[in-house]
PDB file of C-alpha atoms and ligand atoms in Angstrom:
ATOM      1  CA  UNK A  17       0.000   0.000   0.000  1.00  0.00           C
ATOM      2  CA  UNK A  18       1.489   3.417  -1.150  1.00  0.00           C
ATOM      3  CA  UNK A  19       0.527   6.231   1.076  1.00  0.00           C
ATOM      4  CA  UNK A  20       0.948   9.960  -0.123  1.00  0.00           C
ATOM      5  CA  UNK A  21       3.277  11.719   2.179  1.00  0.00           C
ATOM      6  CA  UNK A  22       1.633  14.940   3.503  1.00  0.00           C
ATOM      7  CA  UNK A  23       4.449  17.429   3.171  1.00  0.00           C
ATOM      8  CA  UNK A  24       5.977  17.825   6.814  1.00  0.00           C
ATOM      9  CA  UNK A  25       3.827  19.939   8.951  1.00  0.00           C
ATOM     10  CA  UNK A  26       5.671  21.392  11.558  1.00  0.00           C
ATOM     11  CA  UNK A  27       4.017  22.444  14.605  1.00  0.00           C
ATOM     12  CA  UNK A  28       4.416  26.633  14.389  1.00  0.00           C
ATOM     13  CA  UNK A  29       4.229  26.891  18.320  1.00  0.00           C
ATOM     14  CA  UNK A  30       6.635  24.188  18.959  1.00  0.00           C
ATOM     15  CA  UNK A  31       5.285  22.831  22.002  1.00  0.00           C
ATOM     16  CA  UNK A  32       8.452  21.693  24.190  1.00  0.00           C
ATOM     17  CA  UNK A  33       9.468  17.892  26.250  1.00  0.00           C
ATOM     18  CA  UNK A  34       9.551  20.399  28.774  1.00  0.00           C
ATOM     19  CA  UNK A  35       5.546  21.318  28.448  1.00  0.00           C
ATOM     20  CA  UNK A  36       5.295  17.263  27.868  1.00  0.00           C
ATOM     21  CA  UNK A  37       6.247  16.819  31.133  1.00  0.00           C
ATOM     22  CA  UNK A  38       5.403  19.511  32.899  1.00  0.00           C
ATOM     23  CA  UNK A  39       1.825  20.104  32.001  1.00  0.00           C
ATOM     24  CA  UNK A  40       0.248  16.434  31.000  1.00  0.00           C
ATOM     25  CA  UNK A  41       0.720  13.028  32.355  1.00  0.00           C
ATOM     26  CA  UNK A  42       0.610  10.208  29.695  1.00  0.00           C
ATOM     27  CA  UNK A  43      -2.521   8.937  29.510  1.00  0.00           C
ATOM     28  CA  UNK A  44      -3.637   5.475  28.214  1.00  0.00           C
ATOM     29  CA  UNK A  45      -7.002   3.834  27.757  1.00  0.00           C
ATOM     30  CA  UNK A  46      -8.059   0.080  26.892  1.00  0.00           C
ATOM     31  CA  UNK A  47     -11.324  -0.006  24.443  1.00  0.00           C
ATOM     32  CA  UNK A  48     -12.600  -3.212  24.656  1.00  0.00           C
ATOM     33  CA  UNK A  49     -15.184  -2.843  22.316  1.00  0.00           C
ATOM     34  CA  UNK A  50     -17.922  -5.530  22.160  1.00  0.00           C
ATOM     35  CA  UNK A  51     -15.702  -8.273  24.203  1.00  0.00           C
ATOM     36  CA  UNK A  52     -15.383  -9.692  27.754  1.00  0.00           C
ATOM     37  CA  UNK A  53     -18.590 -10.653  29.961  1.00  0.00           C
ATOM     38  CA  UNK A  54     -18.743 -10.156  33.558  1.00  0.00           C
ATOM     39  CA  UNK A  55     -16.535 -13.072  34.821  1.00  0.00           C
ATOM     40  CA  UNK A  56     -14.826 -11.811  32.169  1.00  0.00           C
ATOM     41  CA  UNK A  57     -14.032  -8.503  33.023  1.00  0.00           C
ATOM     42  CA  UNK A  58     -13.855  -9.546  37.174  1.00  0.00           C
ATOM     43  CA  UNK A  59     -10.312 -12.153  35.389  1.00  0.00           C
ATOM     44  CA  UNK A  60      -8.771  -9.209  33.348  1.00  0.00           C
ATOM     45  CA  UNK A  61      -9.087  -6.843  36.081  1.00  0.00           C
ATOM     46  CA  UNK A  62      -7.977  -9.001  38.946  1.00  0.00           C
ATOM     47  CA  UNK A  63      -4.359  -9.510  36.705  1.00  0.00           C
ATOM     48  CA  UNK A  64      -4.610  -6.337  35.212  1.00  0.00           C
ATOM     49  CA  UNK A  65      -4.582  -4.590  39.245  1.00  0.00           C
ATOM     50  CA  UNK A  66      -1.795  -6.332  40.351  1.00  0.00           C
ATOM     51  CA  UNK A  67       0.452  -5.673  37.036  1.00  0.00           C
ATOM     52  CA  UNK A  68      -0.164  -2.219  37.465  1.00  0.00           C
ATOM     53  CA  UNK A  69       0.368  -1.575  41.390  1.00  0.00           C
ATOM     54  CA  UNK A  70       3.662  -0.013  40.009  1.00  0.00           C
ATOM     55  CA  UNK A  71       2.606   1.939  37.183  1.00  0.00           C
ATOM     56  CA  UNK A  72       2.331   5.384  39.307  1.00  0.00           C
ATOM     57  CA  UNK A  73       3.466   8.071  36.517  1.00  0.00           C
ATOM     58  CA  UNK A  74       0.491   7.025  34.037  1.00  0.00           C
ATOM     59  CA  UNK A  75      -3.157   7.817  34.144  1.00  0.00           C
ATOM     60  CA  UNK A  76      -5.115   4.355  33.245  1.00  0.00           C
ATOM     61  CA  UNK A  77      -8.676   3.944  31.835  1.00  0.00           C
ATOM     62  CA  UNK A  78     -10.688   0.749  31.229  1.00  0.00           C
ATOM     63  CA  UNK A  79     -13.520   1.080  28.767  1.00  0.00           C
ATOM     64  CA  UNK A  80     -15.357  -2.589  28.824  1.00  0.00           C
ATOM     65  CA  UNK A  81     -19.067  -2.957  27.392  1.00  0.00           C
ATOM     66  CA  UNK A  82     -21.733  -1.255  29.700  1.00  0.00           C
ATOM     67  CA  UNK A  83     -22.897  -4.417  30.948  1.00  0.00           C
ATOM     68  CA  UNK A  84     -19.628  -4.571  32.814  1.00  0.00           C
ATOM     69  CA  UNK A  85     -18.771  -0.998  33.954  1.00  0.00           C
ATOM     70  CA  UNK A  86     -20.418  -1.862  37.480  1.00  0.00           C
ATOM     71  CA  UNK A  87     -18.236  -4.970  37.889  1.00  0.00           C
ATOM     72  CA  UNK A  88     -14.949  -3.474  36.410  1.00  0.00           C
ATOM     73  CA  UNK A  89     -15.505  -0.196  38.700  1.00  0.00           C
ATOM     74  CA  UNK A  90     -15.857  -2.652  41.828  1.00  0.00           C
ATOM     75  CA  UNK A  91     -12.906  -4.624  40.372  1.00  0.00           C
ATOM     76  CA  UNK A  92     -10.464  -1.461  40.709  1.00  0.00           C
ATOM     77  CA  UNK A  93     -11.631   0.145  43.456  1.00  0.00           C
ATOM     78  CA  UNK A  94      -8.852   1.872  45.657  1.00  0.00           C
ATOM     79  CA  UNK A  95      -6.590   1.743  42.350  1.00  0.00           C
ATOM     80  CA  UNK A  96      -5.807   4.917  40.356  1.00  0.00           C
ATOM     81  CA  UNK A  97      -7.361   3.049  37.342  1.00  0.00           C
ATOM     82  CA  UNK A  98     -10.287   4.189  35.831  1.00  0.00           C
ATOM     83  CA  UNK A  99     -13.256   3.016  34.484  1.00  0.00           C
ATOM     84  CA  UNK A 100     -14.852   4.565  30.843  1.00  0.00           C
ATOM     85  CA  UNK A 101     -17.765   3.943  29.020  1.00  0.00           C
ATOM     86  CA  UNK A 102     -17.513   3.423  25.298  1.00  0.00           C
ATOM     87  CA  UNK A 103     -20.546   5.727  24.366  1.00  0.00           C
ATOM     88  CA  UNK A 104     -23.217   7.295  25.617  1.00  0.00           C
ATOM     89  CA  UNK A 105     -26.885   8.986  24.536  1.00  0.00           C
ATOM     90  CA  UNK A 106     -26.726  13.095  25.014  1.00  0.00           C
ATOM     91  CA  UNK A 107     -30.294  13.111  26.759  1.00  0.00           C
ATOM     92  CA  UNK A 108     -31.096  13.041  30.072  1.00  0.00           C
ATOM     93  CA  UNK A 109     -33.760  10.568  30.637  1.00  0.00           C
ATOM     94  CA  UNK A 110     -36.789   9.543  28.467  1.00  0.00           C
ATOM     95  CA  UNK A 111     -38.004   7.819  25.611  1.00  0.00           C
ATOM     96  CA  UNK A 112     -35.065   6.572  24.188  1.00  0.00           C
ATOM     97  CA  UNK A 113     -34.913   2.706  23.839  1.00  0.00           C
ATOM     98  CA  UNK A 114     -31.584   0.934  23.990  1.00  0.00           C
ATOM     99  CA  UNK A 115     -29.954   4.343  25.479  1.00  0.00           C
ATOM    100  CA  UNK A 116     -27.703   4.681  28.638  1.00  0.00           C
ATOM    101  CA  UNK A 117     -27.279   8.596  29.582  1.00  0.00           C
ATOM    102  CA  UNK A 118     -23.948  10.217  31.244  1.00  0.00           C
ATOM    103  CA  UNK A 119     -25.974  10.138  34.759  1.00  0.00           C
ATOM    104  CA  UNK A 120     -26.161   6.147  34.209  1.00  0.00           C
ATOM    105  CA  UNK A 121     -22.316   5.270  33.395  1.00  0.00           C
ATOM    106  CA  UNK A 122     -21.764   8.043  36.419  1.00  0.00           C
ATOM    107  CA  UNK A 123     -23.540   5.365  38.075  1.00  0.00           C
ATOM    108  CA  UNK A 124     -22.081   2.734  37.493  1.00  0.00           C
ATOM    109  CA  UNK A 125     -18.690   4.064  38.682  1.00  0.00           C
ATOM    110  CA  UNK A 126     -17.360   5.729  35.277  1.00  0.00           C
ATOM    111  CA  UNK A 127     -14.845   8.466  35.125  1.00  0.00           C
ATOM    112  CA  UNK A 128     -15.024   9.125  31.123  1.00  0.00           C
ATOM    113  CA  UNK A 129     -16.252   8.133  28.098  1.00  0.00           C
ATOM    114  CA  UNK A 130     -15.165   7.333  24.646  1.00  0.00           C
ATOM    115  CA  UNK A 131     -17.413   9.519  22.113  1.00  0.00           C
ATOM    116  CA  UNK A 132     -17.105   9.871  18.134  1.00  0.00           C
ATOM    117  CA  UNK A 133     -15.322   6.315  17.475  1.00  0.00           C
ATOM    118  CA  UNK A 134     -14.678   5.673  14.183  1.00  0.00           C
ATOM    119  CA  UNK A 135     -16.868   2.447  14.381  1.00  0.00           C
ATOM    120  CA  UNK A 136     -19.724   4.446  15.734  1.00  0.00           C
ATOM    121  CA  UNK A 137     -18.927   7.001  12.898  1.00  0.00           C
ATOM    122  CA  UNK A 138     -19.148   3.837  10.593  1.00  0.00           C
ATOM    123  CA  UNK A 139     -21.286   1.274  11.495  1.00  0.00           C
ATOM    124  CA  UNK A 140     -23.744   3.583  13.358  1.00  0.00           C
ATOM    125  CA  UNK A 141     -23.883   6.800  11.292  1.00  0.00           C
ATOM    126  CA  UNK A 142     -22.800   9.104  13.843  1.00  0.00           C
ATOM    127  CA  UNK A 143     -22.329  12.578  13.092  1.00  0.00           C
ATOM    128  CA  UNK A 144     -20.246  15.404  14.151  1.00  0.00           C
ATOM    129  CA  UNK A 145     -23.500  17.244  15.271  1.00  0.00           C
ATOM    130  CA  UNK A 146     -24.239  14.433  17.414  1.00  0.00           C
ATOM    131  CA  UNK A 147     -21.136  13.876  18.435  1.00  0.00           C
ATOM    132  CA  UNK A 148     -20.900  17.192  19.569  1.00  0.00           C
ATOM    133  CA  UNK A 149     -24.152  17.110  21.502  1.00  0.00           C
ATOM    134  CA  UNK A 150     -22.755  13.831  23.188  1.00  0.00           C
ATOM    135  CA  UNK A 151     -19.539  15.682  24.476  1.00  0.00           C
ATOM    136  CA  UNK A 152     -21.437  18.677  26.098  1.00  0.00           C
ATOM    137  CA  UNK A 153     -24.123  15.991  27.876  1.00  0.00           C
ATOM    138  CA  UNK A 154     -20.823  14.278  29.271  1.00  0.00           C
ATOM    139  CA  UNK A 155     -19.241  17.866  30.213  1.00  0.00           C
ATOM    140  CA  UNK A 156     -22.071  18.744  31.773  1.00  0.00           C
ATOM    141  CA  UNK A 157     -22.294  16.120  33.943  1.00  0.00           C
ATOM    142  CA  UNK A 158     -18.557  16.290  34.697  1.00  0.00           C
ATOM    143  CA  UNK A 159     -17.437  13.030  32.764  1.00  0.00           C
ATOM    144  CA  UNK A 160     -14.109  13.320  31.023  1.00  0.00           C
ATOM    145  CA  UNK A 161     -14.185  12.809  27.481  1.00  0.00           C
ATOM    146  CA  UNK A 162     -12.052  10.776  25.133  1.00  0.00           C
ATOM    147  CA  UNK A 163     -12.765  12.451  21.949  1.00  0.00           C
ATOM    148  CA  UNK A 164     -12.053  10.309  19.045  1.00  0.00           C
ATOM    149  CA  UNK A 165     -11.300  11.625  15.365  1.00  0.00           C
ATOM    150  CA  UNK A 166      -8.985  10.636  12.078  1.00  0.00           C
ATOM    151  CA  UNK A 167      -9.184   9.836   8.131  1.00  0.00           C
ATOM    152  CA  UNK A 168      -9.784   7.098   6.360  1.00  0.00           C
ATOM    153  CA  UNK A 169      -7.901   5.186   4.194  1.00  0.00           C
ATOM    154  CA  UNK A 170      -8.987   7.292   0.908  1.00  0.00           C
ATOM    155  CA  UNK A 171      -8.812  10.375   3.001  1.00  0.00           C
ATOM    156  CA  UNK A 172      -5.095  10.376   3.865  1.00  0.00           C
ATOM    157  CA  UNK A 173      -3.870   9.246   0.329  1.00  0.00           C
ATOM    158  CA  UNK A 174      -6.263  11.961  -1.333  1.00  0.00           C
ATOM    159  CA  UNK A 175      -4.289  14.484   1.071  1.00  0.00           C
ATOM    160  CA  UNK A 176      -7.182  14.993   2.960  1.00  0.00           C
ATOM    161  CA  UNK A 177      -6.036  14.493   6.439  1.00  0.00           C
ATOM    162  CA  UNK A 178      -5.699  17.724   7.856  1.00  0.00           C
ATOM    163  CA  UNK A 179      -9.045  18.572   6.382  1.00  0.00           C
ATOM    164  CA  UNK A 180     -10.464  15.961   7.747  1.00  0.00           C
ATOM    165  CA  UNK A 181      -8.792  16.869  11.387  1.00  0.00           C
ATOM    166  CA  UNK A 182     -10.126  19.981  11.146  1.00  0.00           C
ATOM    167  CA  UNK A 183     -13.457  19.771  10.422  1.00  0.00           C
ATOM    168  CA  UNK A 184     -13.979  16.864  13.105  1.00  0.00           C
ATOM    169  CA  UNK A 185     -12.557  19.237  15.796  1.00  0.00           C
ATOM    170  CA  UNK A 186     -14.425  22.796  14.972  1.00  0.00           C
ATOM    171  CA  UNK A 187     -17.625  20.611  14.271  1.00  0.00           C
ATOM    172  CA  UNK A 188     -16.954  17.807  16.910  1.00  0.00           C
ATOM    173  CA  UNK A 189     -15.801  20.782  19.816  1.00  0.00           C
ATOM    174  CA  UNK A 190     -17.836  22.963  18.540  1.00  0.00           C
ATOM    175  CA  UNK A 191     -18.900  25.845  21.760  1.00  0.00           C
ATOM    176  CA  UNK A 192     -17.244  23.777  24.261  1.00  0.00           C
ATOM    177  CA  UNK A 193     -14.305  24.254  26.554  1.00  0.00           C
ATOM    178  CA  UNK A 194     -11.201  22.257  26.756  1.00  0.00           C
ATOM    179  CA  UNK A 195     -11.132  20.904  30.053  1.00  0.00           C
ATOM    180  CA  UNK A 196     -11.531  17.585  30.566  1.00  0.00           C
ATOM    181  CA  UNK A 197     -10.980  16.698  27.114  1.00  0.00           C
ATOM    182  CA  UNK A 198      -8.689  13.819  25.470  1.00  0.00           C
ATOM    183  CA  UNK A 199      -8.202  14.078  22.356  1.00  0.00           C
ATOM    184  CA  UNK A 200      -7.474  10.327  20.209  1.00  0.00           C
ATOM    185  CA  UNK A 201      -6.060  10.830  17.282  1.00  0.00           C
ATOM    186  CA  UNK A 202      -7.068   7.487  15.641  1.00  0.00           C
ATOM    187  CA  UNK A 203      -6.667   6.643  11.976  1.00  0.00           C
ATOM    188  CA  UNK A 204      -9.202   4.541  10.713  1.00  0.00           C
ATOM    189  CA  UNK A 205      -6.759   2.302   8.542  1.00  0.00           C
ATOM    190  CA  UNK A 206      -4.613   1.434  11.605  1.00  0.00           C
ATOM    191  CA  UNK A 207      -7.696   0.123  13.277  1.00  0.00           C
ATOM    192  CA  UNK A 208      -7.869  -3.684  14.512  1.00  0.00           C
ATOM    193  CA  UNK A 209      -5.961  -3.882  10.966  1.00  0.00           C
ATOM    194  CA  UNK A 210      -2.321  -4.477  12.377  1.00  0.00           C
ATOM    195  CA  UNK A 211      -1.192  -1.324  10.113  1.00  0.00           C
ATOM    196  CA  UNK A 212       0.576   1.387  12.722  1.00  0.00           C
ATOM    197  CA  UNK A 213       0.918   4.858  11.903  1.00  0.00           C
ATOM    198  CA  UNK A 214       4.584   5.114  11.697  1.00  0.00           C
ATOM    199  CA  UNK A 215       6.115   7.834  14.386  1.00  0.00           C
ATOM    200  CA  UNK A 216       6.209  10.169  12.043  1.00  0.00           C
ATOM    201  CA  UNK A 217       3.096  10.433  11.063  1.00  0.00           C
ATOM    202  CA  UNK A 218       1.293  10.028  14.580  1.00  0.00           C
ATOM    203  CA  UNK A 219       3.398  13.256  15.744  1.00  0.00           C
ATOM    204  CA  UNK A 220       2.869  15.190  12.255  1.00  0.00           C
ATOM    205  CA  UNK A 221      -0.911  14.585  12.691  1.00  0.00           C
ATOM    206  CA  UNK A 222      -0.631  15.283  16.398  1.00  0.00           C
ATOM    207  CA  UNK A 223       1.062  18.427  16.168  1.00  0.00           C
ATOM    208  CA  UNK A 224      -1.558  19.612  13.682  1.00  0.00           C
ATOM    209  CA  UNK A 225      -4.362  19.081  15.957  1.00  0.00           C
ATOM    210  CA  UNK A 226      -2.336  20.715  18.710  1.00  0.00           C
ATOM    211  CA  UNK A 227      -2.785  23.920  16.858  1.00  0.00           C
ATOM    212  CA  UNK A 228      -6.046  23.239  15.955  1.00  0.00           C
ATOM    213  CA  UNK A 229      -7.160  22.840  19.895  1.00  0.00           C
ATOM    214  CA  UNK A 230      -4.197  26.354  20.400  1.00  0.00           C
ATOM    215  CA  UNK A 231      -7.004  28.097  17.969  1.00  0.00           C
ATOM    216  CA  UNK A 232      -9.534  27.351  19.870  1.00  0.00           C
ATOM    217  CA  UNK A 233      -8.716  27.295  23.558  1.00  0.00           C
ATOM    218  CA  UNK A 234      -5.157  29.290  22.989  1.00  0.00           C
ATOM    219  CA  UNK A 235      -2.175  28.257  25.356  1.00  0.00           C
ATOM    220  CA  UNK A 236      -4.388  26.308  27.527  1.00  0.00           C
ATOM    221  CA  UNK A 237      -4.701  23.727  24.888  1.00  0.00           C
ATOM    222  CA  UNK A 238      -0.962  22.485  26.344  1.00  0.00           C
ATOM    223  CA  UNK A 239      -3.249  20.932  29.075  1.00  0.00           C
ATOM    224  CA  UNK A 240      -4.980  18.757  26.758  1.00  0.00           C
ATOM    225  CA  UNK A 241      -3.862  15.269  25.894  1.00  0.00           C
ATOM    226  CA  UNK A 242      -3.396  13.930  22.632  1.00  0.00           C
ATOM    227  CA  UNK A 243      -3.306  10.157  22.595  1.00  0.00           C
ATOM    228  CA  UNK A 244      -2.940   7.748  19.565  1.00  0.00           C
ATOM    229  CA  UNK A 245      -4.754   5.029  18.337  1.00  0.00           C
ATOM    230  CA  UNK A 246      -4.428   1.978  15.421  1.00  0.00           C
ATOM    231  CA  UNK A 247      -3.016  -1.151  16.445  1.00  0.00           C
ATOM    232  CA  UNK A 248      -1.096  -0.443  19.481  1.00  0.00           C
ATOM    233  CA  UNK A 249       0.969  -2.995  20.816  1.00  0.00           C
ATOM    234  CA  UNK A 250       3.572  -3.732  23.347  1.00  0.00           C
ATOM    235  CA  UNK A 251       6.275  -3.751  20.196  1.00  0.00           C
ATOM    236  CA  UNK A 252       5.453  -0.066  19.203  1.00  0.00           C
ATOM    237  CA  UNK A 253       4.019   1.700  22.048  1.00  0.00           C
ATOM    238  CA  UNK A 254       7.769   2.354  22.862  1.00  0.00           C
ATOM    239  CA  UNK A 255       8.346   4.327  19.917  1.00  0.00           C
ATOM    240  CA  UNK A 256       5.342   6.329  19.783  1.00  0.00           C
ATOM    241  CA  UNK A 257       5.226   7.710  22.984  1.00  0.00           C
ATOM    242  CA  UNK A 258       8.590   8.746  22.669  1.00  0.00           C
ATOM    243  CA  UNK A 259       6.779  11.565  20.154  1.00  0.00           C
ATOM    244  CA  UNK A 260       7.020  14.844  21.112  1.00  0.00           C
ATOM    245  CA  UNK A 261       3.069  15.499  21.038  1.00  0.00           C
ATOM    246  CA  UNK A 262       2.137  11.890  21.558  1.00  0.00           C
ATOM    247  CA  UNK A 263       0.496  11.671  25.173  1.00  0.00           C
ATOM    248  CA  UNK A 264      -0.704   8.357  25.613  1.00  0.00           C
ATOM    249  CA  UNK A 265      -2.308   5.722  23.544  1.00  0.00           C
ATOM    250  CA  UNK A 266      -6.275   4.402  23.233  1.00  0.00           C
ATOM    251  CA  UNK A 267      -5.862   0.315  22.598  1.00  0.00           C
ATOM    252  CA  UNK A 268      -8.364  -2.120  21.321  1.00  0.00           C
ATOM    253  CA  UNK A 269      -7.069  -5.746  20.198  1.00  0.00           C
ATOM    254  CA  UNK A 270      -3.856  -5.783  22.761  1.00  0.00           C
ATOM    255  CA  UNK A 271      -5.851  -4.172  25.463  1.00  0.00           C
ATOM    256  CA  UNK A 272      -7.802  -7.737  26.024  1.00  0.00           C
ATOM    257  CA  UNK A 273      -4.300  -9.285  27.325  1.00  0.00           C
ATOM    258  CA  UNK A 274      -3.883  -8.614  30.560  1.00  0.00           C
ATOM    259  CA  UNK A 275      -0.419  -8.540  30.354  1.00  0.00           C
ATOM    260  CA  UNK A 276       0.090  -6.916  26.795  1.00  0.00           C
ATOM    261  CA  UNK A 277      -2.069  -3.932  28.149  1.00  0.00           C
ATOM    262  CA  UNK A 278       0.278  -3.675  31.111  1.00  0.00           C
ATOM    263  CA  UNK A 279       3.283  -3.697  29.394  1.00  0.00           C
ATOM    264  CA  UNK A 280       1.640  -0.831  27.299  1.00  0.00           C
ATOM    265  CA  UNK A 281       0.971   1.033  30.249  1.00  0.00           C
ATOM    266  CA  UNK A 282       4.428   0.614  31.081  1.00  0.00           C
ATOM    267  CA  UNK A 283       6.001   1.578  27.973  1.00  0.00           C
ATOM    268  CA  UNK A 284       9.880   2.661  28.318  1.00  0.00           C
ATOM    269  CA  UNK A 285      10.733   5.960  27.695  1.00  0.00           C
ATOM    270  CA  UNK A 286      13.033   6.496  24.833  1.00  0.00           C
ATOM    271  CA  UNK A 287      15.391   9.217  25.284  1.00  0.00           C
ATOM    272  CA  UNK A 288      15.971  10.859  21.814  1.00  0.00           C
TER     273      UNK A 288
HETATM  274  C1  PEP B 307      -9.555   1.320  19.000  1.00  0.00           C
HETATM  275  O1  PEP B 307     -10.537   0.639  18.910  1.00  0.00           O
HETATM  276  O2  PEP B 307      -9.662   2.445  19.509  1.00  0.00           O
HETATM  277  C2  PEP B 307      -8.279   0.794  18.513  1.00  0.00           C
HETATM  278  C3  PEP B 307      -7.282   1.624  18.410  1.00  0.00           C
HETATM  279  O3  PEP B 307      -8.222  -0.535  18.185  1.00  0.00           O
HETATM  280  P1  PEP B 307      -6.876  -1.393  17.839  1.00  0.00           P
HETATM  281  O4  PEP B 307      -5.865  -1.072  18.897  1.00  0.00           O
HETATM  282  O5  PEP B 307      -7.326  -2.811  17.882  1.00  0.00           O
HETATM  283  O6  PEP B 307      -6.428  -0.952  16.495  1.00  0.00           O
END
């Protein structure tokens, strides 16, 4: 597969290692999808606490299916992991079969949620606009967000990327703050497909949406998190968080190992 090489963007405000490590702490979430049932979940987690007792420089997020958010919150309770839903429904409460609102995950011991992933873009026709209604219902009921965004195959070798970036944030974020917000850069051909964005091209794309968040919430944008996403793995995750604006990584397929995902969580810094 030949992909067209975007000409280099550089990132104009040139955030620094220093901000890196100053201002966020890497941050890395497991998307389970539609996999693991409850004894599942109670298996993974019980491994999963004890291989990360030591991982104390690293925010952690579990996002299993909702019918096991209550068990995987009880599973890590008095651990600094956290548990995240993998969608949710931007109303309240009402008429609205099949639909679990922010209050509900809230209840069932969630931290964050995952909203705008490309399989819900895909296989459940979600929007930008309703996207961005499901990212102020979270806000406003103070669950931290794991916005998802990124091109598709034809996109990226159509030079379309950045485009692409850009419209998903000013439509996805549109009238809403900052805080609170991760943003996962995930490119739909690196999904479940074993294809990694190469280093390069996870920090060119990351540094672009950097300025992107810098236009719209200015210097505080340095607060915000950009993690990556697209086949993951204990092999790369080394690599890519050595990037400058890479701040963690969203995993699917090697985040159902208990002891892959910890030895993502763990990744080893690279000095450059
Ligand atoms: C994901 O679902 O967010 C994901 C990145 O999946 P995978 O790691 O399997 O590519």
């Amino acid at each position: 597969m030949v992909f067209i090489h975007h000409k280099h963007y550089s990132n104009k405000f040139l955030s620094s290692k220093k901000d890196k490590i100053t201002l966020r702490r890497p941050f890395i979430a497991a998307n389970w999808k539609m996999n693991k049932t409850i004894p599942e979940t109670r298996e993974f987690l019980k491994e999963f606490v004890l291989l990360a007792e030591d991982a104390t420089d690293v925010d952690i997020a579990v996002a299993p299916p909702f019918t096991s958010l209550s068990a995987a919150a009880e599973s890590v309770k008095g651990t600094n992991i956290k548990i995240a839903a993998q969608d949710i429904f931007y109303e309240e409460k009402g008429a609205f079969t099949g639909e679990i609102s922010p209050a509900m995950i809230l209840d069932c011991g969630c931290s964050h949620v995952i909203i705008g992933h490309s399989e819900r873009r895909q296989y459940f026709n979600e929007t930008d606009e309703v996207i961005n209604k499901k990212v102020k219902a979270a806000k406003n009921n103070g669950v931290g967000v794991i916005f998802c965004i990124g091109e598709s195959l034809a996109e990226r070798e159509s030079g379309k990327t950045f485009d692409v970036l850009k419209m998903e944030i000013e439509k996805g974020l549109e009238n809403i703050g900052g805080d609170n917000i991760v943003v996962a850069y995930e490119p739909v051909w690196a999904i479940g497909t074993g294809r990694t964005a190469a280093p390069s091209q996870a920090q060119e794309a990351h540094a672009y949406i950097k300025d992107r968040l810098r236009v719209l919430y200015g210097n505080k944008a340095d607060e915000n998190r950009i993690i990556y996403g697209g086949s993951v793995t204990p092999e790369n995750v080394d690599s890519l968080m050595a990037c400058e604006d890479v701040d963690g990584a969203l995993v699917g397929g090697a985040s159902l190992n208990a002891e892959s995902f910890a030895r993502i969580i763990k990744f080893k810094k690279i000095k450059k």
